[in-house]
Short mmCIF file of C-alpha atoms in Angstrom, two decimals:
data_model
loop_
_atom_site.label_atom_id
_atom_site.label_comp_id
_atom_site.label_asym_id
_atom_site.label_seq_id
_atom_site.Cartn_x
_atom_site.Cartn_y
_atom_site.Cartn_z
CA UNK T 27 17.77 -2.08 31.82
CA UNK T 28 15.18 -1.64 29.20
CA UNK T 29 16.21 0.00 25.54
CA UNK T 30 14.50 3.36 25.16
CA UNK T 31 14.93 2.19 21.37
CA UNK T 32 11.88 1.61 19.45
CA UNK T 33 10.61 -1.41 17.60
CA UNK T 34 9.78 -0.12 13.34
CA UNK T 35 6.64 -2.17 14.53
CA UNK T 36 3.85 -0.33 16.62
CA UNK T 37 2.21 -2.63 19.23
CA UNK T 38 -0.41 -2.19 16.95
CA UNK T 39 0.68 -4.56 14.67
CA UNK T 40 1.22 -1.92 11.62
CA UNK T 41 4.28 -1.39 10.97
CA UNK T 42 5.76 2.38 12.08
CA UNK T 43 6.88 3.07 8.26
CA UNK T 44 3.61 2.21 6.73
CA UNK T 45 2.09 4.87 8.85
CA UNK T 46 5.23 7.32 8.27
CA UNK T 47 4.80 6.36 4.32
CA UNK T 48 1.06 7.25 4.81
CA UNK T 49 1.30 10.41 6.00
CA UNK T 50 4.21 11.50 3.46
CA UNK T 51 1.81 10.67 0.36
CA UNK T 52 -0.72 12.91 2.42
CA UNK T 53 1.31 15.68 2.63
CA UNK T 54 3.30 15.40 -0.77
CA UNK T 55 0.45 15.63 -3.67
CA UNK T 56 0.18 17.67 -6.80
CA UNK T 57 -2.00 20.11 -4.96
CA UNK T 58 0.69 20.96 -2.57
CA UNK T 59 3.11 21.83 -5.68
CA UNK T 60 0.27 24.22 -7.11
CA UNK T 61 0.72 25.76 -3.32
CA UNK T 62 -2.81 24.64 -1.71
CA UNK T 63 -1.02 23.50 1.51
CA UNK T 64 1.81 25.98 1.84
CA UNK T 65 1.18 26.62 5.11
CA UNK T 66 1.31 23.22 6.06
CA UNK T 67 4.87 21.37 5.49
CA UNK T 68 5.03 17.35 6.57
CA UNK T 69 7.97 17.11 9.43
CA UNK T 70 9.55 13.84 8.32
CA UNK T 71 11.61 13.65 11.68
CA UNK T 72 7.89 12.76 13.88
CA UNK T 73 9.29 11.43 16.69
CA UNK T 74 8.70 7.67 16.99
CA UNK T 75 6.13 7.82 20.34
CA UNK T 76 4.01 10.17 18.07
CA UNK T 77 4.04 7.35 15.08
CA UNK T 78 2.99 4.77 17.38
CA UNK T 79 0.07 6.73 18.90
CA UNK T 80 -0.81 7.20 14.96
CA UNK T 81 -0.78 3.01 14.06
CA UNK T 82 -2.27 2.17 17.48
CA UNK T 83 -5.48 4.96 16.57
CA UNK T 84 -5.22 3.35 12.92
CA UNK T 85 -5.52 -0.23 14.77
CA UNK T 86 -8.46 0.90 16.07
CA UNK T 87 -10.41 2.54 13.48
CA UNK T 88 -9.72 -0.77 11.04
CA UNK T 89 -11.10 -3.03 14.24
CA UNK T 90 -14.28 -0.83 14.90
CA UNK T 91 -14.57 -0.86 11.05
CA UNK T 92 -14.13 -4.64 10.50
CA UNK T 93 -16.12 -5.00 13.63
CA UNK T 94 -19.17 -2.56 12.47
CA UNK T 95 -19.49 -4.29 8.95
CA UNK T 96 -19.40 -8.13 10.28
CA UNK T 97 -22.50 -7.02 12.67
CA UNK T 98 -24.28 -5.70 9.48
CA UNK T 99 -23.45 -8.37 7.31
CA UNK T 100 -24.76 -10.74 10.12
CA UNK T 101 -27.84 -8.75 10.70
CA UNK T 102 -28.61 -9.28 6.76
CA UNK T 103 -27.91 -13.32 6.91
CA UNK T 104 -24.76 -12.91 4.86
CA UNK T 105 -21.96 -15.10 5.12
CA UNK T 106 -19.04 -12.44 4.00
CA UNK T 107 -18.05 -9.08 4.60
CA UNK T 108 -17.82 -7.01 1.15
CA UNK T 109 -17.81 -3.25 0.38
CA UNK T 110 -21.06 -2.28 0.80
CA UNK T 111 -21.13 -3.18 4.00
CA UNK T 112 -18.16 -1.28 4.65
CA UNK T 113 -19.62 1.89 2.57
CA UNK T 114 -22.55 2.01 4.61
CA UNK T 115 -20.80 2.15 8.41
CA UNK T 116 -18.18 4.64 7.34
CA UNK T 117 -20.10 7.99 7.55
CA UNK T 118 -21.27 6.79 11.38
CA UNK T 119 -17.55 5.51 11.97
CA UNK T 120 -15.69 8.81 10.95
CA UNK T 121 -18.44 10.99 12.91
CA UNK T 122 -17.46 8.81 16.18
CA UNK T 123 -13.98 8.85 15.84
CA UNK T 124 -14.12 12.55 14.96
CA UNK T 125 -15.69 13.28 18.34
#
């Protein structure tokens, strides 16, 4: 019989806490102090199946990303990746994976 018990380690390959650690720092800033997000408190108890769905969508966002800004470097003859590549697929990345 199979454990219902899951891994700290998405399939994803990030690790459950990082994205648990992620969301906390989210969630806890100096804004929420001054009372900007009273209306929205972080649940630390997320259930773990919730997490995972969180690190697998992360997984893909840093693939699409790292996928995205090879194509562009290779399009301009580069031979590395660096952060202007990356600055100029983000605005079309976040408008796909916000629809």
């Amino acid at each position: 019989r199979r454990s219902r018990k899951m891994s700290s380690e998405a399939s994803s390959g990030f690790p459950i806490e990082l994205i648990l650690a992620v969301f906390r720092e989210t969630w806890d800033t100096d804004d929420k102090k001054a009372g900007a997000f009273d209306a929205r408190e972080f649940d630390p108890s997320a259930k773990p199946e919730a997490l995972q769905a969180c690190a697998e969508l992360v997984e893909a966002f840093v693939r699409e990303a790292t996928a995205r800004a090879c194509a562009l470097a290779k399009l301009e003859d580069e031979r590395a990746v660096d952060g202007s590549h990356l600055e100029r697929i983000l605005p079309q990345l976040l408008l796909d994976f916000a629809g």
